[in-house]
């Protein structure tokens, strides 16, 4: 289907917005009135620029507070409408969005509303323009989409139909199944937006927290499917009001918007998602800086890359690469096990992820990689076959307490959090869990966990809004089958947990005195859910990176986030090794 987006959804001047929208591959735009009013371009110049970019203008919006008003107000509203119709002819815009009235002057009279909208549609028809009537979720008398359809049906004019907006429908909890009762030819326009579920005024919710489909908690795809089954044949259009998007790069936001529609349509080729972590690669100025910690964790250096300054450290199925071609210490790349590396890369490329060029020496393994929104390089591989490990001439792998990589936590730039969630959901097939906010001594950390089928791949995305220094920490969580043995080997290399934590733990959980004493002595943290228990510890931080060691008992599926405020407080006090 054709894809469109409202100019209000991206940042910049109208000219910058149009350039970004075209570059992302959209077919059309909705021109938001404020963008035109503030533009130095005349309507004719906008029309020409849109056409030169290969776009169409699908809608001009919004026209407010028109219907069901006293006679003197109606006369003024019709005068306004005629001015807008003349403007739209200059723009080449074929449709005007009319929002349900929110003015205190409007009356609760469906017949009067239908009469006024019929009159407006008659005037619009003289200019070759159609009217799409939309029920705002905060409309004074018309706030539900089936109510707007009843009024449109009463008005009975060929140039009058409804505009369906997923936010206005789903934020009210309305059943979108009723859309299929509306004839497809009377659904003039479909606007799509997602949002996190928030307990707040719906107007503020709409104006500040909308996001692209797949980034929030609404079933936007299901609503669109109802519209298509009803016979809707217009564009899929995005209308998103979001404070973060208004500050971010227009090109990046437009590309993210297009990715959301590609995923919603479902036309991207499927591929087997990752089943586990092949490796985590750390950029380090010198491998020696982390060698002592890795050795204490039970890892051994099993190989050096034939042509690159990279060391391979292994223990069972846990693999860490140390790449010394860098200045700072950070988590720079992840290797992901998948049955179809080429298929995953093709899917990622179709979803607008940049494929990374990679220099290969003679005989070196072919590893395809794409860049995640935060710059992390994602490699797709099959370690079980002759593979990337052959580049390191690996030695015997030690068997110890650490078995594999349990999860990774990636710090996200503030403007890219929702983009990252959609990227990992779409490209890797991860399931997003509920966002949570964690207390930091100097602010808040927003966190969202994501996991794949069978929980073989787990990721945690974090953004920090704090006032004290750089807390864009990343970490690699290592699974241990005997965390107490691991903790004893790490004596002096882990974060010191305050005694008050264990006093509180004793109050919160009915643990034996011996177990509490052991946890306290070893600096272990504890959590439980209805499936099992969780023990974990943290190492000191090296650059931007620290390690977590975890042991899941039973079928515990969380991440011990209840303990994160304690970890953050200690890290602020002792940020680096």
XYZ file of C-alpha atoms in Angstrom:
577
model
C 0.000 0.000 0.000
C 0.984 3.634 -0.355
C 2.728 5.051 2.706
C 2.307 8.569 4.004
C 3.334 10.570 7.063
C 2.256 13.845 8.650
C 4.908 16.543 8.610
C 4.302 17.073 12.334
C 5.900 13.670 12.959
C 9.470 14.814 12.229
C 11.608 17.784 13.221
C 12.872 20.758 11.245
C 11.531 23.260 8.757
C 8.912 22.182 6.253
C 11.568 21.900 3.544
C 13.778 19.737 5.795
C 10.815 17.555 6.733
C 9.875 16.971 3.098
C 13.450 16.071 2.159
C 13.703 13.550 5.017
C 10.304 12.015 4.243
C 11.198 11.530 0.596
C 14.625 10.100 1.440
C 12.985 7.495 3.695
C 10.894 6.219 0.780
C 7.427 7.549 1.593
C 4.877 8.063 -1.160
C 2.957 10.979 0.320
C 2.625 13.520 3.114
C 0.012 15.142 5.254
C 0.780 18.851 5.448
C 0.285 20.036 9.018
C -1.074 23.585 8.976
C 1.487 25.052 11.397
C 4.334 23.744 9.244
C 2.981 25.595 6.227
C 2.181 28.789 8.126
C 5.744 29.052 9.443
C 7.402 28.178 6.113
C 8.898 30.839 3.827
C 7.792 28.714 0.869
C 4.571 29.706 -0.863
C 1.884 27.045 -1.342
C 2.862 26.830 -5.010
C 6.533 26.355 -4.089
C 5.606 23.627 -1.609
C 3.523 21.917 -4.273
C 6.440 22.001 -6.716
C 8.960 20.798 -4.127
C 6.699 17.898 -3.116
C 6.286 16.838 -6.736
C 10.022 17.133 -7.442
C 10.690 14.813 -4.498
C 8.326 12.198 -5.927
C 5.722 12.739 -3.204
C 2.040 13.589 -3.206
C 0.109 15.729 -0.760
C -2.575 13.401 0.567
C -4.162 15.546 3.273
C -4.179 19.058 4.703
C -4.894 19.298 8.419
C -6.405 20.175 10.811
C -9.597 22.237 10.452
C -11.063 22.659 13.936
C -14.331 23.498 15.728
C -16.634 23.618 12.719
C -19.847 21.649 13.237
C -22.934 21.957 15.501
C -22.495 25.651 16.301
C -24.884 28.669 16.421
C -25.723 30.391 13.131
C -23.336 33.326 13.582
C -20.440 30.952 14.319
C -21.337 28.812 11.303
C -21.087 31.820 8.986
C -17.609 32.586 10.304
C -16.597 28.919 10.018
C -17.701 28.773 6.391
C -15.666 31.900 5.658
C -12.614 30.185 7.210
C -13.305 27.064 5.177
C -13.444 28.943 1.886
C -10.027 30.466 2.604
C -8.626 26.998 3.332
C -10.171 25.548 0.169
C -8.476 28.248 -1.906
C -5.181 27.518 -0.157
C -5.544 23.784 -0.747
C -6.115 24.367 -4.457
C -2.797 26.233 -4.539
C -1.141 23.354 -2.678
C -2.782 20.637 -4.718
C -4.170 18.999 -1.562
C -7.282 16.895 -2.293
C -8.564 16.291 1.252
C -9.162 18.331 4.427
C -9.166 16.773 7.880
C -11.967 18.151 10.074
C -11.688 17.326 13.777
C -14.755 16.906 15.959
C -15.597 20.122 17.780
C -14.033 20.763 21.205
C -15.353 24.329 21.604
C -17.756 25.178 24.455
C -19.991 26.809 21.788
C -20.820 23.484 20.130
C -24.131 21.786 20.972
C -24.947 18.120 21.410
C -27.078 17.681 18.293
C -26.118 15.028 15.750
C -28.635 16.233 13.169
C -27.248 19.763 13.331
C -23.677 18.436 13.093
C -24.645 16.378 10.023
C -26.360 19.398 8.426
C -23.275 21.566 8.904
C -20.888 18.905 7.611
C -23.113 18.346 4.559
C -22.921 22.073 3.841
C -19.141 22.023 4.251
C -18.814 19.002 1.930
C -20.977 20.747 -0.685
C -18.691 23.796 -0.601
C -15.603 21.538 -0.703
C -16.917 19.665 -3.758
C -16.944 22.916 -5.723
C -13.156 22.981 -5.266
C -12.641 19.267 -5.942
C -11.899 18.627 -2.252
C -13.128 15.885 0.076
C -13.737 16.185 3.826
C -12.488 13.535 6.289
C -14.292 13.880 9.638
C -12.346 12.615 12.662
C -13.615 11.943 16.192
C -11.070 13.380 18.635
C -10.756 11.331 21.821
C -11.386 14.579 23.732
C -14.142 15.931 21.464
C -16.832 17.783 23.421
C -19.733 15.695 22.138
C -18.218 13.454 19.424
C -15.298 11.485 20.850
C -15.815 7.987 19.438
C -15.289 6.830 15.865
C -18.651 5.083 15.418
C -20.352 8.296 16.554
C -18.507 10.244 13.838
C -19.572 7.582 11.323
C -23.235 7.946 12.333
C -23.025 11.689 11.692
C -21.299 11.170 8.329
C -23.968 8.647 7.357
C -26.725 11.099 8.321
C -25.075 13.865 6.264
C -25.054 11.546 3.213
C -22.709 13.481 0.921
C -20.260 11.843 -1.528
C -17.479 14.261 -0.538
C -17.787 13.497 3.190
C -16.265 10.462 4.895
C -14.507 9.530 8.122
C -10.884 9.705 9.149
C -9.916 6.889 11.500
C -7.046 7.590 13.893
C -5.677 4.604 15.807
C -4.676 6.711 18.817
C -8.144 8.247 19.243
C -9.741 4.814 18.969
C -7.374 2.690 21.039
C -6.615 5.240 23.767
C -10.323 5.189 24.677
C -10.417 1.411 24.734
C -12.941 1.326 21.883
C -13.398 -1.927 19.979
C -11.809 -1.440 16.535
C -13.839 -4.351 15.177
C -16.672 -1.914 14.500
C -14.594 -0.406 11.697
C -15.695 -3.288 9.475
C -19.266 -1.976 9.630
C -18.169 1.161 7.776
C -18.171 0.885 3.958
C -14.597 1.058 2.691
C -15.356 3.918 0.317
C -16.497 6.053 3.282
C -13.218 5.554 5.146
C -11.468 8.478 3.521
C -8.260 8.351 5.532
C -6.415 6.151 8.039
C -3.930 7.687 10.499
C -1.756 5.383 12.561
C 0.054 6.010 15.831
C 1.058 3.840 18.759
C 1.585 4.895 22.389
C 2.695 3.470 25.726
C -0.170 2.827 28.110
C -0.239 5.763 30.505
C -2.725 6.862 33.154
C -3.050 10.523 32.185
C -5.227 13.074 30.441
C -5.815 11.812 26.923
C -5.042 15.195 25.306
C -1.617 15.417 26.967
C -1.055 11.737 26.213
C -1.763 12.371 22.543
C 0.274 15.566 22.224
C 3.478 14.285 23.831
C 3.694 10.490 23.928
C 2.579 9.052 20.616
C 5.082 6.836 18.828
C 5.308 4.779 15.667
C 3.474 1.440 15.339
C 5.361 -1.300 17.157
C 7.011 1.073 19.634
C 4.106 1.269 22.083
C 1.459 -0.962 23.606
C -1.486 -0.614 21.195
C -2.542 -3.208 18.610
C -2.173 -0.802 15.692
C -1.670 -3.619 13.184
C -4.956 -5.204 14.243
C -6.817 -1.918 13.777
C -5.299 -1.425 10.323
C -6.378 -4.948 9.398
C -9.998 -4.096 10.298
C -9.831 -1.064 7.996
C -8.435 -3.130 5.134
C -11.133 -5.771 5.589
C -13.714 -2.975 5.425
C -12.343 -2.110 1.976
C -10.129 0.899 2.766
C -7.848 1.614 -0.183
C -6.059 4.818 0.819
C -2.563 5.233 2.244
C -1.277 4.001 5.556
C -0.366 7.305 7.162
C 1.538 8.090 10.345
C 0.569 10.999 12.570
C 2.786 11.137 15.652
C 3.118 13.914 18.206
C 6.210 13.208 20.297
C 8.524 15.589 22.164
C 11.570 13.362 21.563
C 10.929 13.002 17.835
C 10.642 16.786 17.526
C 14.214 17.086 18.822
C 15.765 14.215 16.859
C 17.206 14.102 13.359
C 14.444 14.341 10.758
C 16.169 11.814 8.493
C 16.598 9.307 11.278
C 13.011 9.699 12.505
C 11.580 9.374 8.998
C 13.603 6.198 8.419
C 12.357 4.788 11.722
C 8.804 5.688 10.708
C 9.170 3.825 7.426
C 10.571 0.795 9.282
C 7.439 0.754 11.453
C 5.164 0.658 8.403
C 7.219 -2.050 6.710
C 6.827 -4.189 9.831
C 3.128 -3.376 10.130
C 2.493 -4.412 6.532
C 4.364 -7.682 7.038
C 5.917 -7.662 3.585
C 9.494 -8.085 4.808
C 10.939 -11.576 4.236
C 10.968 -13.688 7.377
C 14.157 -15.210 8.742
C 15.087 -17.486 11.613
C 15.833 -15.230 14.556
C 18.879 -15.549 16.801
C 18.943 -18.446 19.243
C 21.782 -17.274 21.469
C 24.904 -15.195 21.808
C 27.982 -16.324 19.903
C 30.175 -13.666 21.504
C 30.355 -10.192 22.976
C 33.131 -7.971 21.644
C 34.660 -5.331 23.885
C 36.657 -2.445 22.485
C 39.637 -1.966 24.803
C 42.802 0.147 24.671
C 44.764 -2.872 25.928
C 43.654 -6.484 26.560
C 45.766 -6.539 29.721
C 43.311 -4.218 31.443
C 40.608 -6.891 31.505
C 42.801 -9.999 31.474
C 42.949 -10.300 35.268
C 39.183 -10.006 35.684
C 38.445 -12.512 32.914
C 40.947 -14.951 34.394
C 39.311 -14.580 37.834
C 35.958 -15.294 36.194
C 37.403 -18.564 34.863
C 38.002 -17.522 31.260
C 41.147 -18.437 29.350
C 42.628 -16.740 26.324
C 42.153 -19.372 23.644
C 43.324 -17.558 20.547
C 44.430 -14.417 18.741
C 42.998 -13.283 15.420
C 45.275 -13.964 12.475
C 45.179 -10.407 11.079
C 43.393 -8.180 13.601
C 44.340 -7.035 17.135
C 41.625 -9.198 18.689
C 41.885 -11.846 21.403
C 39.357 -14.617 22.049
C 38.588 -15.518 25.687
C 36.341 -18.521 26.349
C 34.699 -20.590 29.020
C 32.190 -23.265 27.983
C 29.823 -21.449 25.577
C 30.657 -17.973 26.897
C 32.954 -16.059 24.536
C 34.438 -12.585 24.924
C 36.452 -10.843 22.213
C 38.890 -8.091 23.229
C 39.557 -5.719 20.337
C 42.451 -3.382 21.108
C 42.080 -1.219 17.993
C 40.253 1.335 20.128
C 40.942 3.980 22.763
C 38.073 3.628 25.256
C 36.453 0.530 26.737
C 32.952 -0.248 25.490
C 30.708 -3.047 24.276
C 31.171 -2.569 20.543
C 29.707 -5.693 18.919
C 27.589 -8.780 19.498
C 27.734 -12.094 17.700
C 24.327 -13.733 17.415
C 23.782 -17.411 16.695
C 21.287 -17.970 13.895
C 20.459 -20.777 11.493
C 20.196 -18.373 8.545
C 22.748 -15.537 8.809
C 22.225 -14.368 5.227
C 18.450 -14.331 5.666
C 18.650 -12.247 8.826
C 20.933 -9.737 7.128
C 18.591 -9.513 4.128
C 15.662 -8.856 6.478
C 17.670 -6.234 8.375
C 18.598 -4.482 5.142
C 14.962 -4.477 3.987
C 14.145 -2.856 7.333
C 16.600 -0.057 6.545
C 19.428 -1.233 8.822
C 22.840 -0.260 7.431
C 24.890 -3.295 6.395
C 28.462 -2.817 7.575
C 31.410 -3.338 5.235
C 34.027 -5.709 6.613
C 37.582 -6.251 5.478
C 38.371 -9.967 5.154
C 41.817 -11.409 4.872
C 42.510 -14.511 2.754
C 40.718 -17.528 4.181
C 38.952 -15.570 6.915
C 35.356 -16.346 7.823
C 32.566 -14.403 6.179
C 30.628 -12.555 8.866
C 27.724 -10.348 7.834
C 26.964 -7.464 10.150
C 24.499 -4.591 10.494
C 24.541 -1.533 12.728
C 21.983 -1.139 15.508
C 20.614 2.354 16.237
C 23.160 2.956 19.017
C 26.069 1.927 16.781
C 26.497 -1.587 18.203
C 27.624 -3.943 15.449
C 25.512 -7.097 15.160
C 27.204 -10.121 13.562
C 25.197 -13.177 12.533
C 26.963 -16.513 12.656
C 26.786 -20.282 13.134
C 29.457 -21.256 15.639
C 28.697 -24.995 15.449
C 30.075 -25.178 11.905
C 33.589 -24.306 10.689
C 33.218 -20.648 11.389
C 34.582 -17.421 12.769
C 36.411 -19.275 15.588
C 38.797 -20.735 13.011
C 40.178 -17.218 12.498
C 41.621 -17.441 16.018
C 43.289 -20.875 15.860
C 41.557 -21.566 19.204
C 43.012 -23.761 21.907
C 41.181 -26.001 24.358
C 38.221 -24.230 25.960
C 38.141 -24.383 29.769
C 35.116 -25.702 31.608
C 34.175 -23.726 34.689
C 31.213 -22.159 36.455
C 30.363 -19.684 33.668
C 28.309 -21.435 30.998
C 27.122 -18.798 28.494
C 26.091 -15.178 28.036
C 22.781 -14.666 29.819
C 21.963 -11.167 28.569
C 23.483 -7.835 27.596
C 22.451 -4.324 28.650
C 22.933 -1.565 26.087
C 22.865 2.135 26.916
C 20.784 4.072 24.406
C 20.977 7.733 23.476
C 17.834 9.440 24.776
C 16.491 10.179 21.286
C 16.929 6.590 20.077
C 15.233 4.509 22.777
C 11.960 3.839 20.943
C 13.843 3.414 17.669
C 16.061 0.761 19.264
C 13.076 -1.107 20.702
C 11.431 -1.251 17.265
C 14.733 -2.234 15.608
C 15.418 -5.192 17.906
C 11.793 -6.258 17.745
C 11.659 -6.097 13.961
C 15.131 -7.241 12.935
C 15.821 -9.834 15.649
C 12.247 -10.854 16.474
C 12.648 -10.035 20.162
C 9.578 -9.592 22.327
C 9.551 -6.285 24.248
C 8.583 -6.327 27.899
C 7.122 -3.473 29.898
C 9.234 -0.346 30.323
C 10.217 0.420 33.896
C 11.807 3.422 35.586
C 14.613 2.804 38.056
C 15.677 5.204 40.777
C 19.172 6.613 40.345
C 20.746 8.789 43.080
C 20.910 11.627 40.534
C 17.869 11.002 38.385
C 16.077 8.133 36.659
C 16.980 5.262 34.379
C 14.352 4.038 31.929
C 14.765 0.363 31.116
C 13.069 -2.102 28.776
C 13.925 -5.775 28.551
C 13.484 -7.756 25.331
C 13.772 -11.498 24.806
C 13.661 -13.983 21.967
C 11.907 -17.338 21.675
C 13.135 -19.674 24.391
C 14.927 -16.724 26.033
C 18.157 -17.675 24.257
C 18.719 -13.984 23.522
C 17.934 -11.423 26.175
C 18.680 -7.714 25.930
C 18.021 -4.763 28.197
C 17.838 -1.262 26.714
C 18.564 1.617 29.099
C 18.536 5.398 28.960
C 19.697 7.477 31.892
C 18.383 10.943 32.767
C 20.821 11.914 35.485
C 22.824 14.968 36.466
C 26.021 13.324 37.660
C 28.541 12.546 34.953
C 28.410 9.908 32.235
C 26.297 6.927 33.271
C 25.908 5.424 29.800
C 27.120 2.113 31.216
C 26.843 -1.156 29.310
C 27.188 -4.602 30.753
C 27.506 -8.244 29.835
C 25.700 -10.735 32.096
C 27.358 -14.140 32.409
C 25.364 -17.191 33.478
C 26.942 -19.268 36.256
C 25.887 -22.701 37.434
C 27.556 -22.069 40.812
C 27.554 -18.354 41.516
C 28.846 -18.821 45.052
C 32.014 -20.456 43.719
C 32.311 -17.658 41.161
C 31.866 -15.016 43.856
C 34.606 -16.547 46.005
C 37.054 -16.383 43.098
C 36.111 -12.738 42.481
C 36.820 -11.624 46.046
C 37.737 -7.912 45.940
C 36.709 -7.478 42.283
C 32.956 -7.025 42.819
C 30.878 -4.029 43.847
C 30.590 -3.771 47.655
C 26.914 -4.048 48.586
C 25.831 -2.006 51.646
C 24.836 -3.928 54.768
C 21.515 -2.065 54.786
C 20.561 -3.960 51.638
C 20.749 -7.279 53.482
C 18.783 -5.926 56.445
C 16.032 -4.960 54.011
C 16.325 -8.291 52.179
C 15.715 -10.113 55.452
C 12.522 -8.094 55.936
C 11.281 -8.648 52.372
C 11.977 -12.370 52.020
C 11.811 -15.286 54.413
C 15.352 -16.563 53.893
C 17.250 -18.777 56.316
C 19.878 -17.173 58.530
C 22.616 -19.254 56.887
C 21.573 -18.197 53.398
C 21.379 -14.529 54.346
C 24.800 -14.714 55.933
C 26.275 -16.292 52.781
C 24.696 -13.681 50.525
C 26.075 -10.907 52.718
C 29.576 -12.379 52.899
C 29.806 -12.889 49.131
C 28.148 -9.612 48.100
C 25.362 -11.419 46.233
C 22.010 -9.823 45.436
C 18.730 -11.742 45.444
C 15.342 -11.666 43.741
C 12.493 -14.080 43.178
C 9.294 -14.326 41.171
C 6.527 -16.917 40.939
C 8.754 -19.136 38.738
C 12.017 -19.182 40.630
C 14.912 -17.311 42.213
C 17.750 -15.131 40.977
C 21.230 -14.555 42.414
C 23.592 -12.004 40.892
C 26.639 -9.823 41.461
C 28.398 -6.993 39.655
C 32.050 -6.305 38.936
C 33.699 -2.909 38.979
C 33.336 -0.793 35.833
C 36.015 -0.643 33.135
C 35.431 2.397 30.932
C 31.755 2.068 29.993
C 31.543 -1.671 30.710
C 31.049 -3.933 33.686
C 30.160 -7.602 34.060
C 27.250 -9.138 35.893
C 27.236 -12.774 36.965
C 23.816 -14.371 37.362
C 22.338 -17.678 38.382
C 18.729 -18.453 37.533
C 17.118 -21.009 39.838
C 13.974 -22.652 38.526
C 12.379 -20.730 35.660
C 13.052 -17.191 36.852
C 12.698 -14.875 33.836
C 13.450 -11.421 35.201
C 16.652 -9.417 35.518
C 16.805 -8.519 39.196
C 15.810 -4.956 38.407
C 14.530 -4.472 41.940
C 18.217 -4.374 42.924
C 19.289 -1.879 40.266
C 18.953 1.213 42.500
C 21.475 -0.317 44.922
C 23.855 -1.118 42.071
C 23.529 2.413 40.634
C 24.203 4.038 44.003
C 27.355 1.975 44.538
C 28.546 2.602 40.982
C 28.207 6.357 41.410
C 30.335 6.095 44.542
C 32.920 3.827 42.843
C 32.423 4.314 39.129
C 35.631 2.765 37.774
C 38.091 -0.019 38.469
